[in-house]
């Protein structure tokens, strides 16, 4: 069986045993069972606890061995020292996959490493794939399965999130929810004793619900396997690699037992396989959101429209400083723009449509810019000047995105104004139109789309048959 088939019982289980399901609402084993039930999982659920006959109205069993039906997935939440025993029972029961939530393994030192190795060998001998140990579990908002502790689900969407940190993973879910960014699968990988990033990249590359893979990584054990999977992957990957500095690296080794390795080596390896590197959570989602919902750009030539000169100038600066170009407009474009502009503005790129612009000027100039052969991506920015019509600009951006899809030129928005603009731009977020609160973030998002365009171009060239005409 390949990785994708191996992981199906874990991610699409027909039955789940929660080993260590607890009577106490304060315990993790209680929360996992509760979360599975709250989301309305339709498969069979077996709470395993030798101390009590019933939890949350479900009959418990003292061990997985007492369950009559087959079990696809066992989620284990008993103290680390008991994990080998319950894993051995899972192997005997022919459970297909396990998630070990428990901490107290490789991340704690030599003794923990030995325990982790013991657990891994039990999984291997029993033919079970293993996620963890030291993991939060996973949350699947597409199929409504919450196989994790900590309450709350992501919004459904098209970005898969793999995180080596459990707590940060929860923070990222809440951040994405607040930004109206939808996720397809959220997987906490913990110590990665068995299932690692490479396996999950393979799995998610085959997942029809996922368009982009976003990752938080502390360390990678098998570099070659990881690079092979990333190279094979058809979908864009954006990754944070933490533990870049001596202080971060030391913290990573006690968090998930990871060896962070040389940052320069990671950087060049990521470049080789076209993984886009993000340096914090906000950047991770800035890129992922653009990649999921806008087409990649075919060149680095960006058109900019603003209703205030400063905002356009800042975007132009950011574009040019990160390898994008702000080209001159074609003569035909300039001529087409002129009738739409007041005499105080010049038909150029970046284009300042002036503070008194209304829907029509914003929309018409956007449409003309997108027709320019020198422009392959558009950033539309707005500042809330006294007479500006921010709601009308939002409407113009939405209309343009809808009308111009077939051009395959990305459009991103940039709204500067802090909390005052939040409610106004919510409409863009809801429609999955990337909107950023600063020139830097908008420009970097377009750079991410340009990098994706180049990745696809290289992949296409590699796939084209060699030209034999010279033979
Ligand atoms: N089979 C089934 N149930 C059992 C067994 C067994 N062999 N042995 C004990 N149980 C029951 C217990 O009776 C208890 O139920 P009860 O509360 O109804 O009595 C339940 O299982 C839990 O056992 P406890 O001994 O009470 O363990 P506790 O819940 O305190 O801790 C836990 C277990 C949560 C796994 C803990 O050891 C742990 O590792 N906590 C940290 C988890 C974590 O943070 N994971 C990683 C996060 S992600 C990251 O950041 C990398």
Short mmCIF file of C-alpha atoms and ligand atoms in Angstrom, two decimals:
data_model
loop_
_atom_site.label_atom_id
_atom_site.label_comp_id
_atom_site.label_asym_id
_atom_site.label_seq_id
_atom_site.Cartn_x
_atom_site.Cartn_y
_atom_site.Cartn_z
CA UNK A 1 0.00 0.00 0.00
CA UNK A 2 1.20 3.52 -0.74
CA UNK A 3 1.21 6.35 1.77
CA UNK A 4 -2.10 7.75 0.57
CA UNK A 5 -3.91 4.43 1.07
CA UNK A 6 -2.06 3.85 4.38
CA UNK A 7 -3.30 7.14 5.77
CA UNK A 8 -6.92 6.80 4.72
CA UNK A 9 -7.97 4.86 7.85
CA UNK A 10 -6.48 7.67 9.94
CA UNK A 11 -8.04 10.58 8.02
CA UNK A 12 -11.27 8.94 6.82
CA UNK A 13 -11.94 6.38 9.56
CA UNK A 14 -15.07 4.28 9.63
CA UNK A 15 -14.57 3.66 13.35
CA UNK A 16 -12.58 5.37 16.10
CA UNK A 17 -11.48 4.14 19.53
CA UNK A 18 -10.54 6.83 22.05
CA UNK A 19 -8.13 5.14 24.44
CA UNK A 20 -8.04 7.11 27.67
CA UNK A 21 -11.48 8.64 27.13
CA UNK A 22 -12.05 10.21 30.52
CA UNK A 23 -14.98 10.91 32.85
CA UNK A 24 -13.33 14.12 33.95
CA UNK A 25 -14.17 17.24 31.89
CA UNK A 26 -10.75 18.58 32.88
CA UNK A 27 -8.89 15.86 31.00
CA UNK A 28 -7.70 15.64 27.41
CA UNK A 29 -9.31 12.21 26.91
CA UNK A 30 -12.69 13.76 27.75
CA UNK A 31 -12.18 16.62 25.32
CA UNK A 32 -11.20 14.37 22.41
CA UNK A 33 -14.30 12.22 22.79
CA UNK A 34 -16.44 15.33 23.21
CA UNK A 35 -15.02 17.00 20.09
CA UNK A 36 -15.61 13.91 17.95
CA UNK A 37 -19.23 13.75 19.13
CA UNK A 38 -19.88 17.50 18.90
CA UNK A 39 -18.92 17.56 15.22
CA UNK A 40 -21.41 14.79 14.53
CA UNK A 41 -19.00 12.09 13.37
CA UNK A 42 -21.13 9.48 11.65
CA UNK A 43 -18.85 6.45 12.08
CA UNK A 44 -18.65 4.26 15.17
CA UNK A 45 -17.00 5.63 18.31
CA UNK A 46 -15.62 3.43 21.08
CA UNK A 47 -14.52 5.07 24.34
CA UNK A 48 -11.90 2.88 26.01
CA UNK A 49 -11.56 3.19 29.78
CA UNK A 50 -11.24 0.28 32.26
CA UNK A 51 -12.47 2.35 35.20
CA UNK A 52 -16.02 3.27 34.20
CA UNK A 53 -18.90 1.66 32.26
CA UNK A 54 -20.16 4.78 30.52
CA UNK A 55 -18.89 8.16 29.27
CA UNK A 56 -21.10 10.78 27.59
CA UNK A 57 -23.85 8.22 27.19
CA UNK A 58 -21.59 5.77 25.37
CA UNK A 59 -20.75 2.32 26.71
CA UNK A 60 -17.02 2.03 27.37
CA UNK A 61 -14.78 -1.00 26.87
CA UNK A 62 -11.84 -1.84 29.12
CA UNK A 63 -9.51 -2.30 26.14
CA UNK A 64 -9.63 -2.22 22.34
CA UNK A 65 -9.44 -6.01 22.50
CA UNK A 66 -12.95 -6.05 23.96
CA UNK A 67 -14.41 -4.20 20.93
CA UNK A 68 -16.14 -6.63 18.56
CA UNK A 69 -16.01 -4.50 15.39
CA UNK A 70 -12.96 -3.50 13.38
CA UNK A 71 -11.24 -0.28 14.40
CA UNK A 72 -9.71 1.99 11.78
CA UNK A 73 -8.27 4.64 14.07
CA UNK A 74 -7.22 4.62 17.74
CA UNK A 75 -6.58 7.97 19.42
CA UNK A 76 -4.42 7.40 22.47
CA UNK A 77 -4.49 9.78 25.44
CA UNK A 78 -3.03 7.83 28.37
CA UNK A 79 0.21 8.74 30.16
CA UNK A 80 3.35 7.98 28.10
CA UNK A 81 4.45 4.96 30.16
CA UNK A 82 1.19 3.13 29.33
CA UNK A 83 1.35 3.85 25.61
CA UNK A 84 3.42 0.74 24.66
CA UNK A 85 0.86 -1.50 26.39
CA UNK A 86 -2.18 0.02 24.67
CA UNK A 87 -0.32 0.15 21.35
CA UNK A 88 0.44 -3.57 21.66
CA UNK A 89 -3.28 -4.16 22.20
CA UNK A 90 -4.03 -2.04 19.13
CA UNK A 91 -1.60 -4.13 17.08
CA UNK A 92 -3.27 -7.34 18.33
CA UNK A 93 -6.66 -5.89 17.43
CA UNK A 94 -5.34 -5.01 13.94
CA UNK A 95 -6.19 -1.35 14.34
CA UNK A 96 -5.14 0.37 11.09
CA UNK A 97 -3.81 3.68 12.34
CA UNK A 98 -3.05 5.43 15.63
CA UNK A 99 -2.67 8.98 16.86
CA UNK A 100 -0.64 9.25 20.06
CA UNK A 101 -1.61 12.47 21.80
CA UNK A 102 0.51 11.78 24.87
CA UNK A 103 3.68 13.78 25.54
CA UNK A 104 6.74 12.42 27.34
CA UNK A 105 8.69 10.95 24.42
CA UNK A 106 11.61 12.14 22.28
CA UNK A 107 11.09 15.75 23.36
CA UNK A 108 12.04 14.92 26.96
CA UNK A 109 15.51 13.42 26.42
CA UNK A 110 17.21 10.03 26.03
CA UNK A 111 14.70 7.97 28.06
CA UNK A 112 11.83 9.51 26.11
CA UNK A 113 13.60 8.78 22.82
CA UNK A 114 13.84 5.09 23.74
CA UNK A 115 10.15 5.02 24.60
CA UNK A 116 9.34 6.69 21.28
CA UNK A 117 11.42 4.11 19.42
CA UNK A 118 9.62 1.30 21.29
CA UNK A 119 6.23 2.72 20.31
CA UNK A 120 7.36 3.15 16.70
CA UNK A 121 8.50 -0.48 16.51
CA UNK A 122 5.15 -1.68 17.89
CA UNK A 123 3.41 0.36 15.17
CA UNK A 124 5.70 -0.97 12.43
CA UNK A 125 5.36 -4.62 13.51
CA UNK A 126 1.60 -4.19 13.82
CA UNK A 127 1.29 -2.60 10.36
CA UNK A 128 -0.17 0.57 11.87
CA UNK A 129 0.68 4.09 10.71
CA UNK A 130 1.31 6.40 13.64
CA UNK A 131 0.81 10.14 14.02
CA UNK A 132 2.70 11.71 16.92
CA UNK A 133 3.48 11.15 19.71
CA UNK A 134 3.07 14.55 21.36
CA UNK A 135 0.37 15.75 19.03
CA UNK A 136 -2.89 17.61 19.22
CA UNK A 137 -4.52 15.30 16.63
CA UNK A 138 -6.27 16.69 13.57
CA UNK A 139 -9.31 18.74 12.63
CA UNK A 140 -11.12 18.14 9.38
CA UNK A 141 -13.66 20.87 8.59
CA UNK A 142 -14.53 19.38 5.19
CA UNK A 143 -15.71 16.03 6.54
CA UNK A 144 -16.64 17.45 9.96
CA UNK A 145 -14.33 15.34 12.04
CA UNK A 146 -12.62 16.86 15.07
CA UNK A 147 -10.04 14.29 16.13
CA UNK A 148 -8.13 16.67 18.37
CA UNK A 149 -8.31 18.18 21.80
CA UNK A 150 -9.01 21.93 22.24
CA UNK A 151 -12.48 23.03 21.23
CA UNK A 152 -13.25 24.82 17.97
CA UNK A 153 -13.19 24.10 14.26
CA UNK A 154 -11.63 25.96 11.35
CA UNK A 155 -13.83 27.40 8.62
CA UNK A 156 -13.92 24.99 5.68
CA UNK A 157 -11.72 26.08 2.79
CA UNK A 158 -8.91 25.01 0.51
CA UNK A 159 -5.71 25.51 2.49
CA UNK A 160 -4.32 22.49 4.36
CA UNK A 161 -2.29 23.23 7.46
CA UNK A 162 0.39 20.90 8.84
CA UNK A 163 1.88 22.00 12.13
CA UNK A 164 4.61 20.56 14.29
CA UNK A 165 3.38 22.69 17.17
CA UNK A 166 0.00 21.86 18.66
CA UNK A 167 -0.63 25.07 20.55
CA UNK A 168 0.50 27.26 17.66
CA UNK A 169 -1.72 25.17 15.42
CA UNK A 170 -4.73 26.23 17.48
CA UNK A 171 -3.57 29.84 17.33
CA UNK A 172 -3.30 29.56 13.54
CA UNK A 173 -6.83 28.12 13.28
CA UNK A 174 -8.27 31.01 15.29
CA UNK A 175 -6.25 33.53 13.28
CA UNK A 176 -7.49 32.04 10.00
CA UNK A 177 -11.08 32.05 11.29
CA UNK A 178 -10.79 35.74 12.20
CA UNK A 179 -9.46 36.52 8.73
CA UNK A 180 -12.18 34.46 7.09
CA UNK A 181 -9.56 32.11 5.66
CA UNK A 182 -10.91 28.60 5.16
CA UNK A 183 -8.89 25.45 5.79
CA UNK A 184 -9.32 21.99 4.31
CA UNK A 185 -7.42 19.83 6.83
CA UNK A 186 -5.45 20.78 9.92
CA UNK A 187 -2.94 18.17 11.07
CA UNK A 188 -0.71 18.41 14.12
CA UNK A 189 2.28 16.12 13.48
CA UNK A 190 4.02 16.31 16.86
CA UNK A 191 7.30 14.36 17.09
CA UNK A 192 6.83 12.71 13.67
CA UNK A 193 8.05 9.28 14.84
CA UNK A 194 6.38 7.67 11.81
CA UNK A 195 4.06 9.85 9.69
CA UNK A 196 6.07 12.91 8.76
CA UNK A 197 5.75 16.02 6.61
CA UNK A 198 6.68 14.12 3.45
CA UNK A 199 3.88 11.57 3.96
CA UNK A 200 1.41 14.38 4.57
CA UNK A 201 2.53 16.31 1.49
CA UNK A 202 1.91 13.14 -0.58
CA UNK A 203 -1.46 12.66 1.09
CA UNK A 204 -2.61 16.26 0.66
CA UNK A 205 -1.35 16.46 -2.90
CA UNK A 206 -3.96 13.77 -3.62
CA UNK A 207 -6.66 15.46 -1.58
CA UNK A 208 -9.25 17.08 -3.86
CA UNK A 209 -10.29 19.51 -1.11
CA UNK A 210 -6.80 21.00 -0.79
CA UNK A 211 -5.33 23.60 -3.15
CA UNK A 212 -2.39 24.88 -1.09
CA UNK A 213 -0.30 23.25 1.64
CA UNK A 214 0.80 25.51 4.50
CA UNK A 215 3.31 24.17 7.02
CA UNK A 216 4.90 25.02 10.35
CA UNK A 217 8.11 22.99 10.65
CA UNK A 218 10.65 22.77 13.49
CA UNK A 219 12.86 20.04 12.09
CA UNK A 220 12.92 17.39 9.37
CA UNK A 221 14.48 14.00 10.04
CA UNK A 222 14.62 12.51 6.54
CA UNK A 223 15.65 15.36 4.26
CA UNK A 224 15.72 13.31 1.05
CA UNK A 225 12.23 11.91 1.60
CA UNK A 226 10.92 15.41 2.32
CA UNK A 227 12.53 16.94 -0.76
CA UNK A 228 11.31 14.11 -3.00
CA UNK A 229 7.71 14.62 -1.82
CA UNK A 230 7.91 18.41 -2.18
CA UNK A 231 9.40 18.06 -5.66
CA UNK A 232 6.61 15.66 -6.70
CA UNK A 233 3.87 17.82 -5.23
CA UNK A 234 1.66 19.51 -7.83
CA UNK A 235 0.31 22.05 -5.36
CA UNK A 236 2.05 25.11 -3.96
CA UNK A 237 3.68 24.66 -0.56
CA UNK A 238 4.33 27.56 1.84
CA UNK A 239 6.33 26.80 4.96
CA UNK A 240 7.57 28.42 8.13
CA UNK A 241 10.80 26.76 9.24
CA UNK A 242 11.27 27.72 12.88
CA UNK A 243 14.39 27.25 14.99
CA UNK A 244 16.41 29.52 12.70
CA UNK A 245 18.61 30.93 15.44
CA UNK A 246 20.55 29.20 18.26
CA UNK A 247 17.86 30.26 20.77
CA UNK A 248 14.98 29.06 18.55
CA UNK A 249 16.78 25.84 17.72
CA UNK A 250 17.37 24.98 21.41
CA UNK A 251 13.69 25.63 22.15
CA UNK A 252 12.61 23.36 19.26
CA UNK A 253 14.66 20.45 20.60
CA UNK A 254 12.75 20.44 23.89
CA UNK A 255 9.38 21.16 22.26
CA UNK A 256 9.18 18.34 19.72
CA UNK A 257 12.62 16.75 20.04
CA UNK A 258 13.58 18.30 16.69
CA UNK A 259 17.03 18.98 15.36
CA UNK A 260 16.58 22.32 13.64
CA UNK A 261 19.71 22.04 11.48
CA UNK A 262 21.42 24.79 9.52
CA UNK A 263 19.01 27.46 8.39
CA UNK A 264 21.06 28.13 5.25
CA UNK A 265 20.72 24.46 4.27
CA UNK A 266 16.93 24.56 4.74
CA UNK A 267 16.73 27.80 2.81
CA UNK A 268 18.56 26.44 -0.20
CA UNK A 269 16.70 23.09 -0.06
CA UNK A 270 13.33 24.88 0.01
CA UNK A 271 14.39 26.95 -3.00
CA UNK A 272 15.43 23.82 -4.91
CA UNK A 273 11.95 22.32 -4.60
CA UNK A 274 10.07 25.64 -4.87
CA UNK A 275 8.73 25.70 -1.33
CA UNK A 276 7.87 29.29 -0.52
CA UNK A 277 9.28 30.33 2.80
CA UNK A 278 7.22 32.43 5.22
CA UNK A 279 8.70 33.93 8.35
CA UNK A 280 5.64 34.12 10.55
CA UNK A 281 2.03 33.05 10.78
CA UNK A 282 0.66 36.21 9.16
CA UNK A 283 2.95 35.80 6.18
CA UNK A 284 2.10 32.10 5.91
CA UNK A 285 -1.59 32.91 5.51
CA UNK A 286 -0.95 36.00 3.36
CA UNK A 287 0.75 33.79 0.79
CA UNK A 288 -1.54 30.79 1.19
CA UNK A 289 -4.65 32.92 0.74
CA UNK A 290 -3.33 34.51 -2.46
CA UNK A 291 -2.21 31.12 -3.81
CA UNK A 292 -5.54 29.48 -3.02
CA UNK A 293 -7.78 32.13 -4.50
CA UNK A 294 -5.93 34.03 -7.24
CA UNK A 295 -4.20 32.70 -10.34
CA UNK A 296 -0.40 32.68 -10.41
CA UNK A 297 1.07 35.58 -12.33
CA UNK A 298 2.88 34.87 -15.57
CA UNK A 299 5.39 37.69 -15.17
CA UNK A 300 6.59 40.07 -12.48
CA UNK A 301 4.89 43.13 -14.04
CA UNK A 302 2.44 44.75 -11.63
CA UNK A 303 -0.12 47.49 -12.17
CA UNK A 304 -1.09 49.59 -9.16
CA UNK A 305 -4.21 51.69 -8.64
CA UNK A 306 -4.74 53.86 -5.57
CA UNK A 307 -7.04 56.63 -4.45
CA UNK A 308 -4.16 58.37 -2.68
CA UNK A 309 -0.64 58.95 -4.04
CA UNK A 310 1.29 57.77 -0.97
CA UNK A 311 -0.35 54.34 -0.87
CA UNK A 312 0.52 53.73 -4.53
CA UNK A 313 4.11 54.93 -4.12
CA UNK A 314 4.67 52.62 -1.13
CA UNK A 315 3.37 49.63 -3.07
CA UNK A 316 5.58 50.54 -6.04
CA UNK A 317 8.59 50.69 -3.71
CA UNK A 318 7.78 47.34 -2.15
CA UNK A 319 7.19 45.70 -5.52
CA UNK A 320 10.49 46.88 -6.96
CA UNK A 321 12.42 46.00 -3.81
CA UNK A 322 11.30 42.35 -3.87
CA UNK A 323 11.89 41.58 -7.53
CA UNK A 324 8.60 42.74 -9.08
CA UNK A 325 8.39 45.43 -11.75
CA UNK A 326 6.07 48.43 -11.98
CA UNK A 327 6.19 48.90 -15.77
CA UNK A 328 5.23 51.89 -17.88
CA UNK A 329 1.79 51.51 -19.40
CA UNK A 330 1.28 50.94 -23.12
CA UNK A 331 0.35 54.04 -25.16
CA UNK A 332 -3.07 52.54 -25.86
CA UNK A 333 -3.70 52.09 -22.13
CA UNK A 334 -2.75 55.69 -21.37
CA UNK A 335 -5.16 56.90 -24.05
CA UNK A 336 -7.95 54.71 -22.72
CA UNK A 337 -7.40 55.90 -19.15
CA UNK A 338 -7.43 59.64 -19.87
CA UNK A 339 -11.21 60.11 -20.29
CA UNK A 340 -11.75 58.51 -16.86
CA UNK A 341 -9.30 60.68 -14.94
CA UNK A 342 -9.61 64.19 -13.47
CA UNK A 343 -7.12 66.75 -14.80
CA UNK A 344 -5.08 66.66 -11.55
CA UNK A 345 -3.95 63.07 -12.14
CA UNK A 346 -1.56 61.53 -14.66
CA UNK A 347 -2.27 58.34 -16.56
CA UNK A 348 0.71 56.31 -15.36
CA UNK A 349 1.66 53.32 -13.21
CA UNK A 350 1.16 53.54 -10.23
CA UNK A 351 -2.13 55.22 -11.05
CA UNK A 352 -3.63 57.66 -8.57
CA UNK A 353 -7.34 57.93 -9.34
CA UNK A 354 -7.69 60.72 -6.71
CA UNK A 355 -9.75 60.86 -3.55
CA UNK A 356 -13.03 61.81 -5.23
CA UNK A 357 -13.13 58.63 -7.36
CA UNK A 358 -16.33 56.65 -7.21
CA UNK A 359 -17.21 53.12 -8.25
CA UNK A 360 -17.03 53.80 -11.98
CA UNK A 361 -13.56 55.40 -12.02
CA UNK A 362 -12.12 52.67 -9.83
CA UNK A 363 -13.69 49.90 -11.87
CA UNK A 364 -13.01 51.38 -15.32
CA UNK A 365 -9.35 52.14 -14.64
CA UNK A 366 -8.88 48.67 -13.14
CA UNK A 367 -10.41 47.09 -16.20
CA UNK A 368 -8.20 49.15 -18.57
CA UNK A 369 -5.04 48.40 -16.58
CA UNK A 370 -5.77 44.68 -16.72
CA UNK A 371 -5.99 44.86 -20.53
CA UNK A 372 -2.49 46.34 -20.77
CA UNK A 373 -0.05 43.76 -22.16
CA UNK A 374 2.62 45.17 -19.82
CA UNK A 375 0.54 44.36 -16.72
CA UNK A 376 0.21 40.79 -15.46
CA UNK A 377 -1.05 41.44 -11.91
CA UNK A 378 -3.01 44.24 -10.29
CA UNK A 379 -2.92 45.69 -6.79
CA UNK A 380 -5.89 47.91 -5.97
CA UNK A 381 -5.40 49.98 -2.87
CA UNK A 382 -7.61 52.27 -0.86
CA UNK A 383 -7.10 54.76 1.92
CA UNK A 384 -10.09 56.20 3.73
CA UNK A 385 -9.62 59.85 2.80
CA UNK A 386 -12.47 62.19 3.75
CA UNK A 387 -14.35 62.02 0.45
CA UNK A 388 -13.33 58.49 -0.50
CA UNK A 389 -15.99 55.85 -1.09
CA UNK A 390 -14.44 52.71 0.37
CA UNK A 391 -17.58 50.62 -0.01
CA UNK A 392 -17.80 51.53 -3.67
CA UNK A 393 -14.13 50.56 -4.14
CA UNK A 394 -14.84 47.19 -2.51
CA UNK A 395 -17.69 46.73 -4.98
CA UNK A 396 -15.42 47.65 -7.87
CA UNK A 397 -12.76 45.13 -6.81
CA UNK A 398 -15.35 42.37 -6.44
CA UNK A 399 -16.81 43.13 -9.88
CA UNK A 400 -13.38 43.16 -11.51
CA UNK A 401 -12.36 39.87 -9.93
CA UNK A 402 -15.58 38.28 -11.15
CA UNK A 403 -15.42 39.78 -14.66
CA UNK A 404 -11.74 39.23 -15.37
CA UNK A 405 -11.23 35.66 -14.20
CA UNK A 406 -10.51 34.46 -17.72
CA UNK A 407 -7.54 36.85 -18.06
CA UNK A 408 -5.66 34.77 -15.45
CA UNK A 409 -4.14 37.95 -14.01
CA UNK A 410 -4.28 38.10 -10.21
CA UNK A 411 -5.96 40.99 -8.43
CA UNK A 412 -5.20 41.68 -4.80
CA UNK A 413 -6.52 44.48 -2.61
CA UNK A 414 -4.75 46.63 -0.06
CA UNK A 415 -6.84 48.63 2.43
CA UNK A 416 -4.94 50.89 4.81
CA UNK A 417 -6.89 52.15 7.82
CA UNK A 418 -6.78 49.73 10.76
CA UNK A 419 -9.94 48.72 12.62
CA UNK A 420 -12.01 51.38 10.82
CA UNK A 421 -11.72 49.48 7.52
CA UNK A 422 -12.26 46.03 8.98
CA UNK A 423 -15.99 45.86 8.51
CA UNK A 424 -15.74 47.35 4.99
CA UNK A 425 -13.20 44.82 3.74
CA UNK A 426 -15.02 41.88 5.32
CA UNK A 427 -16.96 41.60 2.07
CA UNK A 428 -13.70 41.00 0.20
CA UNK A 429 -12.62 38.39 2.73
CA UNK A 430 -15.94 36.59 2.54
CA UNK A 431 -15.53 36.40 -1.24
CA UNK A 432 -11.98 35.06 -0.81
CA UNK A 433 -10.41 38.10 -2.46
CA UNK A 434 -7.01 38.57 -0.84
CA UNK A 435 -6.90 41.89 1.01
CA UNK A 436 -3.93 43.16 2.98
CA UNK A 437 -3.55 46.05 5.41
CA UNK A 438 -0.15 47.26 4.18
CA UNK A 439 1.83 47.88 1.00
CA UNK A 440 4.49 45.38 2.06
CA UNK A 441 2.02 42.55 2.62
CA UNK A 442 0.14 43.17 -0.64
CA UNK A 443 3.38 43.29 -2.65
CA UNK A 444 4.74 40.14 -1.00
CA UNK A 445 1.49 38.31 -1.77
CA UNK A 446 1.90 39.17 -5.45
CA UNK A 447 5.52 38.04 -5.27
CA UNK A 448 4.22 34.73 -3.93
CA UNK A 449 1.91 34.45 -6.97
CA UNK A 450 4.84 35.24 -9.24
CA UNK A 451 6.95 32.52 -7.60
CA UNK A 452 4.10 30.07 -8.12
CA UNK A 453 3.89 31.12 -11.78
CA UNK A 454 7.59 30.37 -12.18
CA UNK A 455 7.25 27.02 -10.40
CA UNK A 456 4.49 25.97 -12.78
CA UNK A 457 6.48 27.17 -15.79
CA UNK A 458 9.48 25.07 -14.73
CA UNK A 459 7.27 22.02 -14.07
CA UNK A 460 5.62 22.39 -17.49
CA UNK A 461 9.00 22.67 -19.24
CA UNK A 462 10.22 19.55 -17.43
CA UNK A 463 7.15 17.64 -18.57
CA UNK A 464 7.41 18.68 -22.23
CA UNK A 465 8.90 15.96 -24.46
CA UNK A 466 12.44 16.72 -25.67
CA UNK A 467 12.60 18.38 -29.11
CA UNK A 468 13.96 15.79 -31.57
CA UNK A 469 13.89 18.07 -34.63
CA UNK A 470 17.71 18.29 -34.79
CA UNK A 471 18.01 14.49 -35.30
N1 LIG B 1 -6.77 2.22 28.66
C1 LIG B 1 -7.79 3.08 28.62
N2 LIG B 1 -7.97 4.06 29.51
C2 LIG B 1 -7.06 4.19 30.48
C3 LIG B 1 -5.97 3.33 30.59
C4 LIG B 1 -5.85 2.30 29.63
N3 LIG B 1 -4.85 1.42 29.66
N4 LIG B 1 -5.26 3.72 31.64
C5 LIG B 1 -5.88 4.80 32.16
N5 LIG B 1 -6.98 5.06 31.48
C6 LIG B 1 -7.96 6.13 31.69
C7 LIG B 1 -7.88 6.74 33.05
O1 LIG B 1 -8.64 6.01 34.00
C8 LIG B 1 -8.41 8.12 32.81
O2 LIG B 1 -9.83 8.14 32.82
P1 LIG B 1 -10.64 8.78 34.08
O3 LIG B 1 -10.24 10.21 34.14
O4 LIG B 1 -12.06 8.57 33.74
O5 LIG B 1 -10.17 8.02 35.28
C9 LIG B 1 -7.99 8.43 31.41
O6 LIG B 1 -7.63 7.19 30.82
C10 LIG B 1 -6.77 9.34 31.35
O7 LIG B 1 -5.74 8.79 32.13
P2 LIG B 1 -4.97 9.64 33.23
O8 LIG B 1 -4.02 8.72 33.91
O9 LIG B 1 -5.93 10.37 34.08
O10 LIG B 1 -4.13 10.62 32.34
P3 LIG B 1 -4.30 12.19 32.11
O11 LIG B 1 -5.56 12.50 31.43
O12 LIG B 1 -4.01 12.94 33.34
O13 LIG B 1 -3.08 12.43 31.10
C11 LIG B 1 -2.32 12.61 28.87
C12 LIG B 1 -2.94 11.71 29.90
C13 LIG B 1 -3.26 13.74 28.52
C14 LIG B 1 -2.03 11.81 27.63
C15 LIG B 1 -1.00 13.23 29.45
O14 LIG B 1 -0.17 12.19 29.87
C16 LIG B 1 -0.25 14.04 28.44
O15 LIG B 1 0.62 13.54 27.74
N6 LIG B 1 -0.54 15.35 28.36
C17 LIG B 1 0.07 16.23 27.38
C18 LIG B 1 -0.59 16.10 26.03
C19 LIG B 1 -0.09 17.08 25.04
O16 LIG B 1 0.11 18.23 25.37
N7 LIG B 1 0.16 16.64 23.77
C20 LIG B 1 0.82 17.36 22.76
C21 LIG B 1 0.21 18.65 22.34
S1 LIG B 1 0.78 19.16 20.80
C22 LIG B 1 2.30 19.92 20.90
O17 LIG B 1 2.39 21.02 21.29
C23 LIG B 1 3.50 19.29 20.30
#
